[in-house]
Structure formats: C-alpha cells, structure tokens
Short mmCIF file of C-alpha atoms (C1' of nucleotides) in Angstrom, two decimals:
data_model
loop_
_atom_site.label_atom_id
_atom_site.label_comp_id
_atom_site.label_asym_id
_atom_site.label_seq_id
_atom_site.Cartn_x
_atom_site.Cartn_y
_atom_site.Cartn_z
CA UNK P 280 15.81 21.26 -8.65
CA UNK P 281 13.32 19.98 -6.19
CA UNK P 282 12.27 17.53 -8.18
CA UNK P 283 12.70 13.90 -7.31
CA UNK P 284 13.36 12.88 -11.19
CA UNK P 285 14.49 9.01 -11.48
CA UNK P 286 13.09 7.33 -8.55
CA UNK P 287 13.38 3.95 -9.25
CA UNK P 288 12.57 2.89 -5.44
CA UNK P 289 10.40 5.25 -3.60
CA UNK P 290 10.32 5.89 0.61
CA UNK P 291 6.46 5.18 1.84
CA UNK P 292 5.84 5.53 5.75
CA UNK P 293 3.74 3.75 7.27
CA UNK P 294 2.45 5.38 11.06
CA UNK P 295 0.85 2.70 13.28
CA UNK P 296 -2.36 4.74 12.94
CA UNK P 297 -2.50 3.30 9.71
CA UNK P 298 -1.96 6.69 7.91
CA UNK P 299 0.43 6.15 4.69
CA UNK P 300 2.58 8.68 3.56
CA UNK P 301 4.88 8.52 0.54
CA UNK P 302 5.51 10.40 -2.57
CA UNK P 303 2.18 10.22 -3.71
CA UNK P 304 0.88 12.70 -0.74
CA UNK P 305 4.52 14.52 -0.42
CA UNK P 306 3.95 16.12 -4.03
CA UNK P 307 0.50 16.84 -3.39
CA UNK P 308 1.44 18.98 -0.63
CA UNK P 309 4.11 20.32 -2.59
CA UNK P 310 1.27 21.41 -5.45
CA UNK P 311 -0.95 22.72 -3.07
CA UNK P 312 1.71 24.87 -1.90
CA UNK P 313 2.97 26.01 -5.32
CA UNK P 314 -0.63 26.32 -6.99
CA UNK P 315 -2.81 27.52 -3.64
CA UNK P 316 -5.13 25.00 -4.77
CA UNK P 317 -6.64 21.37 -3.72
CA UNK P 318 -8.28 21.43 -7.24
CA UNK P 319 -5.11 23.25 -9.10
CA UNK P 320 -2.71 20.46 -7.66
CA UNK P 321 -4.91 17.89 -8.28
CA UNK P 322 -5.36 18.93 -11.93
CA UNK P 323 -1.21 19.39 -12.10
CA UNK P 324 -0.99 15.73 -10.32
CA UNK P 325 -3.75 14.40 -12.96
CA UNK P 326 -5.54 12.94 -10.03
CA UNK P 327 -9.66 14.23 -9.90
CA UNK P 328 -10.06 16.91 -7.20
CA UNK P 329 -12.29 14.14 -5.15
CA UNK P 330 -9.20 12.51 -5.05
CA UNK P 331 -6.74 15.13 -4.18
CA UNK P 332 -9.61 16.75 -1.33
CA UNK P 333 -10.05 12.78 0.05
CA UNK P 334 -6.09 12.54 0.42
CA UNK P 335 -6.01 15.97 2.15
CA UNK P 336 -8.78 15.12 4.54
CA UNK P 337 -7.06 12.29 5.57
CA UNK P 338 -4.17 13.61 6.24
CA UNK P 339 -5.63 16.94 8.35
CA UNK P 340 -7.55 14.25 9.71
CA UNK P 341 -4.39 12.22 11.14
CA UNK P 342 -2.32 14.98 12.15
CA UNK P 343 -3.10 16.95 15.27
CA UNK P 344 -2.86 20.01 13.24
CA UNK P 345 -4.26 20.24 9.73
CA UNK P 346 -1.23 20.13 7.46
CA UNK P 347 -3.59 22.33 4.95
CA UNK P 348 -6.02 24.96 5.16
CA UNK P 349 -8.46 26.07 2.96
CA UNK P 350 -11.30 28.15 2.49
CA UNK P 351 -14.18 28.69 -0.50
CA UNK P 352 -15.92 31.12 -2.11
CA UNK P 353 -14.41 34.89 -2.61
CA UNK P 354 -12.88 35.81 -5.79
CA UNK P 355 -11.70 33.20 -7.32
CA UNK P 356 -13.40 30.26 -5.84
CA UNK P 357 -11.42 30.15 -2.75
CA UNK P 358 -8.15 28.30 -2.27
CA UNK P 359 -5.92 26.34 -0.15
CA UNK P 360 -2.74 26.94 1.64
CA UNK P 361 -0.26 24.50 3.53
CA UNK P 362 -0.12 25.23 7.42
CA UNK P 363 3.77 25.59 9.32
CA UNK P 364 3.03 21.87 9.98
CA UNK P 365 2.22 21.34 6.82
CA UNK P 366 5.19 22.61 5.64
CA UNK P 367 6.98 20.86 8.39
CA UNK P 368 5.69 17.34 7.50
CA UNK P 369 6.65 18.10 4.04
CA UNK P 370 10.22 19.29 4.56
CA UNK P 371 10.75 16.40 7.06
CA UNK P 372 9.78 13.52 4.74
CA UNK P 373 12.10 15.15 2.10
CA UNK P 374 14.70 15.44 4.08
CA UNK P 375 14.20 11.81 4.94
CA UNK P 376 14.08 11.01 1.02
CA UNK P 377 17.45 12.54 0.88
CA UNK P 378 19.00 11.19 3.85
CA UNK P 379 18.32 7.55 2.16
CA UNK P 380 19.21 8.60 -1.07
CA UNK P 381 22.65 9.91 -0.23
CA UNK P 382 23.77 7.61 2.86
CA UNK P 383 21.57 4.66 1.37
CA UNK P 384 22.82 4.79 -1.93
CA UNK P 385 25.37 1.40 -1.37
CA UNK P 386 22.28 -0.17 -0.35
CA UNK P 387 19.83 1.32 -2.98
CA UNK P 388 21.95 0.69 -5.64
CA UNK P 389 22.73 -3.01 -4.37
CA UNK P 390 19.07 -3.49 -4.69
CA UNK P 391 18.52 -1.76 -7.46
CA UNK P 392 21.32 -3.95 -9.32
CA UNK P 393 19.43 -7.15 -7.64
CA UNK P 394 16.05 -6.68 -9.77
CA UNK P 395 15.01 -8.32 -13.15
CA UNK P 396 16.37 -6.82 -15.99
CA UNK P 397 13.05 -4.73 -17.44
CA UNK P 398 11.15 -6.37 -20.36
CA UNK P 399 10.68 -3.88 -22.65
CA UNK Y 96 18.37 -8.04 19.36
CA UNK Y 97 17.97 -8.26 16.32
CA UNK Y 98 13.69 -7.19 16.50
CA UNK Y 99 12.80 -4.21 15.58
CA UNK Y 100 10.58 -3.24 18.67
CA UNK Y 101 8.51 -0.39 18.71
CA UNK Y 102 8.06 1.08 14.97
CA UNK Y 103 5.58 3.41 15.22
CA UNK Y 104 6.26 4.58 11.81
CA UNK Y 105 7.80 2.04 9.50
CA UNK Y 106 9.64 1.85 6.04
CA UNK Y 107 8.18 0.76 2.69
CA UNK Y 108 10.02 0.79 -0.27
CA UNK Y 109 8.23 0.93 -3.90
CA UNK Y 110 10.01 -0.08 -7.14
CA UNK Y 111 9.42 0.97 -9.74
CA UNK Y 112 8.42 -2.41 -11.27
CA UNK Y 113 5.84 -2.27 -8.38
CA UNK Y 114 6.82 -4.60 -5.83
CA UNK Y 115 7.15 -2.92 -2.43
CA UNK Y 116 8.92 -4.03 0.12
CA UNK Y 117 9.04 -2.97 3.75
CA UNK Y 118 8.40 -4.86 7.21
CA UNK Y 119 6.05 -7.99 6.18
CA UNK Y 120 8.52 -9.15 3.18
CA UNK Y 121 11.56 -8.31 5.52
CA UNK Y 122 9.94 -10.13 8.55
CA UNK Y 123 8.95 -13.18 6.55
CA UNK Y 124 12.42 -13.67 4.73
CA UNK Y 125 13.78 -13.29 8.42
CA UNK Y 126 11.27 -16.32 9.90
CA UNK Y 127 12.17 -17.95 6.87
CA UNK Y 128 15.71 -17.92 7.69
CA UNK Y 129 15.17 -18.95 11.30
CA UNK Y 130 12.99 -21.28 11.08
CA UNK Y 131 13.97 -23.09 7.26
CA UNK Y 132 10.17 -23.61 6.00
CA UNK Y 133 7.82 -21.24 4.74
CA UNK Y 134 4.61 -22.51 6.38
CA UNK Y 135 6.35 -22.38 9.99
CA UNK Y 136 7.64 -19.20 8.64
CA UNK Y 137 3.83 -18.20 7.71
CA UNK Y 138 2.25 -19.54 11.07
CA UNK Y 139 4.95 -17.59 13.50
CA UNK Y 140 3.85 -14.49 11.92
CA UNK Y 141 0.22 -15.32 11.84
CA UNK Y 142 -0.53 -15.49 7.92
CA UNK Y 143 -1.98 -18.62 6.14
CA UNK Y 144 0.80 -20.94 4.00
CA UNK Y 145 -0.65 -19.75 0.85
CA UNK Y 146 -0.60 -16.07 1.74
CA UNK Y 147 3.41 -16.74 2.62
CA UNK Y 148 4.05 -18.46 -0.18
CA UNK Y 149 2.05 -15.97 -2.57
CA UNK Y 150 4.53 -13.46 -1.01
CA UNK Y 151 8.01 -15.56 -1.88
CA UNK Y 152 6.31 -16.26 -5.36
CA UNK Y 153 6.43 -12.54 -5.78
CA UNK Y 154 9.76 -11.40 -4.53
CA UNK Y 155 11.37 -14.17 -6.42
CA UNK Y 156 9.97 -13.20 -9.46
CA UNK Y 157 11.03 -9.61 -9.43
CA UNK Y 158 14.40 -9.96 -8.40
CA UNK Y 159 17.11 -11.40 -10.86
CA UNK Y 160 17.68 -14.14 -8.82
CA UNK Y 161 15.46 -16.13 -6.44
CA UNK Y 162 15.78 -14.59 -2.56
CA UNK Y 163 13.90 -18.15 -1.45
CA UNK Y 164 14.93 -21.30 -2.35
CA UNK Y 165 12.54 -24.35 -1.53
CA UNK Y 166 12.50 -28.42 -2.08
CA UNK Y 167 9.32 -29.92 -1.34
CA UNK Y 168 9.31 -34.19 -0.06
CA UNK Y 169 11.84 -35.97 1.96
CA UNK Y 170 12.30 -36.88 5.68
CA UNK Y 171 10.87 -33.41 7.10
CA UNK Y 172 8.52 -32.63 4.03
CA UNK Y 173 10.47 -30.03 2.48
CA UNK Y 174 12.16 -26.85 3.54
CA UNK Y 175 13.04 -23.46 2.43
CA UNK Y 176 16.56 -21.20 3.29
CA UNK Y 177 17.53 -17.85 1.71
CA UNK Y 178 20.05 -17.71 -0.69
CA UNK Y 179 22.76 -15.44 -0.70
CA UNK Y 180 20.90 -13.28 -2.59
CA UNK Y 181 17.96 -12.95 -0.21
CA UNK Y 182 20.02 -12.33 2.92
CA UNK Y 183 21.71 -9.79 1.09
CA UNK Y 184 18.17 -8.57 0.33
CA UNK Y 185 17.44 -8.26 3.68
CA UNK Y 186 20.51 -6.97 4.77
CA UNK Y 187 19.85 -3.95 2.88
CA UNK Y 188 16.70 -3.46 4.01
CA UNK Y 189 17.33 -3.60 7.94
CA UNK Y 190 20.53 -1.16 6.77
CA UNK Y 191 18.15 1.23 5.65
CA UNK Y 192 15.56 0.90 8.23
CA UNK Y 193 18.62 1.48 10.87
CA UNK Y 194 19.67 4.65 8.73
CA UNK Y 195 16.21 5.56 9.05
CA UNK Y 196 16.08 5.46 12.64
CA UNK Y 197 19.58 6.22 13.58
CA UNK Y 198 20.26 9.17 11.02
CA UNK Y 199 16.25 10.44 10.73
CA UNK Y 200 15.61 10.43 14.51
CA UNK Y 201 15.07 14.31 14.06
CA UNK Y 202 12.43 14.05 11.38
CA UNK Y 203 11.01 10.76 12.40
CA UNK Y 204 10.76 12.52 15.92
CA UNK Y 205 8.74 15.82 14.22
CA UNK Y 206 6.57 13.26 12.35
CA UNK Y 207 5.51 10.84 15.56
CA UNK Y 208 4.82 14.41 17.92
CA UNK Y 209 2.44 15.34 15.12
CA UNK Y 210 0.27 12.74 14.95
CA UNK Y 211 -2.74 13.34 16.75
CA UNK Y 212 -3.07 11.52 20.21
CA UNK Y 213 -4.65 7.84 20.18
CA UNK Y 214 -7.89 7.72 21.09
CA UNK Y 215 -7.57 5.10 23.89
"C1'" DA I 252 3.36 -48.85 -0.28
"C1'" DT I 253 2.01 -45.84 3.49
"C1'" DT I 254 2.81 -41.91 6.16
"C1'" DC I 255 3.75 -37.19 7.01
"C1'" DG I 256 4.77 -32.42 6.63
"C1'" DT I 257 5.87 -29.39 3.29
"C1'" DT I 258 5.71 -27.11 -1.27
"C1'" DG I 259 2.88 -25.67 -5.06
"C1'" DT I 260 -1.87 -24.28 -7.27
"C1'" DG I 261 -6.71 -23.43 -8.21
"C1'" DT I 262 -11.02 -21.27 -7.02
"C1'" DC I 263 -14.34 -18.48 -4.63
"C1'" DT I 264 -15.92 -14.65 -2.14
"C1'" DG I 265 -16.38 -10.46 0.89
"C1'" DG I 266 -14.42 -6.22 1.75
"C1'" DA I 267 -11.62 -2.47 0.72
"C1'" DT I 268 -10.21 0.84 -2.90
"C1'" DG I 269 -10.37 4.10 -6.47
"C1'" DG I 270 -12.60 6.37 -10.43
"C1'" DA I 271 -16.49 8.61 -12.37
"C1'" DC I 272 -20.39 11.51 -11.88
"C1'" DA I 273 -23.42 14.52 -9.61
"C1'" DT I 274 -24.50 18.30 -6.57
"C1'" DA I 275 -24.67 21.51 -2.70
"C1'" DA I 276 -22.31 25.38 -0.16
"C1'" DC I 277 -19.67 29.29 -0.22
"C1'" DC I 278 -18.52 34.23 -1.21
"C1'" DA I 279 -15.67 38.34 -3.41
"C1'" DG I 280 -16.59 40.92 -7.42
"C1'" DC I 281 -19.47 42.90 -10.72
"C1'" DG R 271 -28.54 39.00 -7.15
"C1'" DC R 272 -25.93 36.67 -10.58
"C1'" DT R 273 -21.45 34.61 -11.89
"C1'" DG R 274 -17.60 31.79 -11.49
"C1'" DG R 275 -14.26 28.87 -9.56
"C1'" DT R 276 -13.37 26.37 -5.56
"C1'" DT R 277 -14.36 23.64 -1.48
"C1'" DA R 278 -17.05 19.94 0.41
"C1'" DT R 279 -19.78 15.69 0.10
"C1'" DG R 280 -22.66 11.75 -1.51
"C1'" DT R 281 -23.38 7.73 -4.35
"C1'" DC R 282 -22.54 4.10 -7.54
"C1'" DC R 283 -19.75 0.66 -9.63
"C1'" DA R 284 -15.74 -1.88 -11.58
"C1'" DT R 285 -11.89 -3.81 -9.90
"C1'" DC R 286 -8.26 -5.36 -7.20
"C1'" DC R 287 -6.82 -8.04 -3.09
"C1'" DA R 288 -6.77 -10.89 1.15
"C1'" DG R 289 -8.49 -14.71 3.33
"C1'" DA R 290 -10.46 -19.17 3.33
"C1'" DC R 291 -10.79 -23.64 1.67
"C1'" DA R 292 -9.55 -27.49 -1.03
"C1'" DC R 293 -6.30 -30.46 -3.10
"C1'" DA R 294 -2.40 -32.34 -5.92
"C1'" DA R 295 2.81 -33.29 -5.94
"C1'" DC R 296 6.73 -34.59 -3.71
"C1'" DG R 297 10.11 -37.67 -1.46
"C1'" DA R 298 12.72 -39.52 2.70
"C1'" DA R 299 11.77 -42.59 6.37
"C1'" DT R 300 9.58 -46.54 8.01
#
DNA sequence: ATTCGTTGTGTCTGGATGGACATAACCAGC
DNA sequence: GCTGGTTATGTCCATCCAGACACAACGAAT
C-alpha cells in the first residue's frame, strides 16, 4: 500500500548543499525503519551495507539532526532506528511524491506519452 | 519573471529509460529558445558547445520526437528553435516545478529548516 | 571561392563514483 | 571471556563522466 509500484518518472531533490535525495535514499529510510537495521535494509534494498551506512552518513551528515540513529553491539549486533526527523524527512518527501503524482498527473502523463516507444 | 530565483532545493525527474531531467535540461531548452543557437545557448549558461550539444543529442533521442531542431550553414551559421514538442517539454516541467513550490511549500519548508546551517 | 559562425563528431584525460573486500570496535547474552 | 551480528571505517580498483581540445561539414552572404 505504501509502495510506490510503477514509477516510470521518479522525484529526485536536489538541496544547494549538494545533498541528493530521491527514491533511492527515501526507501532506505523506509527499510531502516521497518527492519531496525542499516545492514537489514541494505540486504532488503540489495545494496552492500558499506553502501547503505555511506548513504546514511551522508544524510545525518547534511541534516542538522541525524535522520537515523544507531548503536552496536548488545544482543543482536546492535541496530538502527529512524529519529522524529527522520521520520519527518521521510513523510515529507512522500507526501511530495504524491502531491506530483496526483496534481501532476496531466503533466506526467503528457511526458510520459512524449518518450520513445521502449525497444524491447 | 519567468527565472526561477532562489531554488534552494530543486526538481529532478528520472525516467525510467534513464534520462533525468530537472533544472540544467530545462534551463538550456529555455536559452535555446531565447536565444535560437545552441552554442549562445551553451555560453549564457557557462557550459562548452559540445557539452550543450551532448545534452540536446540526448533529450532528442529519448523522446519520440526531437525537442531541438537545428540547421547548420547559411547567413548566421546555423541556428536551433524548439519544436512544439520541446516547449511543451518544458512547459511541463516549469508546471511541475511551480506545483512543487506552490502546492509543497509545507514540506519543501520542513526540508530547507532541516538542513544544517551553512558554514559561511 | 572565401569568409564566418554554427552544427556535428572524435579523442583524451583527470576526477568523481561505486563495488568489492578486509577489518576493527562494540556489547548483551551465555 | 567467548560468540555473534551489527556498526564503523579503510583501501583498492574498474568504470563512468565532464571538460578540454581539435577539427570536419555546412551554406548564405559577399
């Protein structure tokens, strides 16, 4: 129900700090908050965990606030949960993915229509 | 009236064929339009002629039909203008980026107060 | 035929990027 | 104090990409 399942043309922002953040980073968050894992989403995502941890650290590292926070060792390894402005950024860029989706659909679709046909 | 003056976080949109488009393709198809050649397009926005071309090449390619249309010799050298097509193109875009702003002023808002503060 | 500004292409190279691998640090539970 | 799974970090390398440079093709005007 949350998931984004046919999207032919994806929303990526771009902040003047040079930070990118599009669908790629949006589900990651979303997997970190669903598996309490950097390593569990990134294994879910197929991406490597250096992967998934570099992402994270860049965004924490953009952000005033960390968007996630973790912690290691303990039972089971440790784990990693989003922050309120985690969950914030998260909610805010899907609300914006909606918000084109729905009142940007005539122009979506127009440019949708506009592209060469696919060669299978 | 028509810039777009102070995007601190801009709009980039992927398809799925993997073009993206966001403010460099929709800036250069505006020069284009203003100033009817792509190397005075290329030099207003500071980018070499084969860099602006390179770009064209590629939107033209993905879309159905060209968004650039070009004719090299005669009195002034040669000269490019958008075709319907590419002004539509456009149109769209700076829609979206206006639904962006206008509609997503909440979110967009949330996002910017985030960020952490420059480091003047 | 020469000129002139533009379109259209080829090639090279340095820097950024991402993937793969390796390894240390951490700590509740046993 | 050993284990196990996770976080955190470093390094190396193949590869992609942007920028720079060079140059051919074109055609109206003169």
């Amino acid at each position: 129900m949350a998931m984004t399942q046919d999207p032919r043309i994806s929303l990526r922002l771009h902040f003047e700090s040079g930070l990118t953040f599009g669908r790629g980073k949006a589900d990651l968050l979303q997997a970190i908050d669903d598996e309490g894992s950097i390593s569990a989403a990134g294994r879910r995502m197929g991406m490597s965990y250096r992967r998934a941890w570099s992402l994270v650290e860049e965004m924490n590292a953009h952000f005033a606030a960390p968007l996630v926070d973790s912690s290691r060792g303990g039972a089971h390894g440790g784990g990693a949960q989003l922050t309120e402005r985690g969950r914030q950024v998260l909610a805010d860029y899907r609300a914006l993915e909606v918000l084109l989706r729905d009142q940007g659909a005539a122009e979506l679709g127009r440019l949708r229509a506009g592209q060469r046909s696919a060669s299978a």
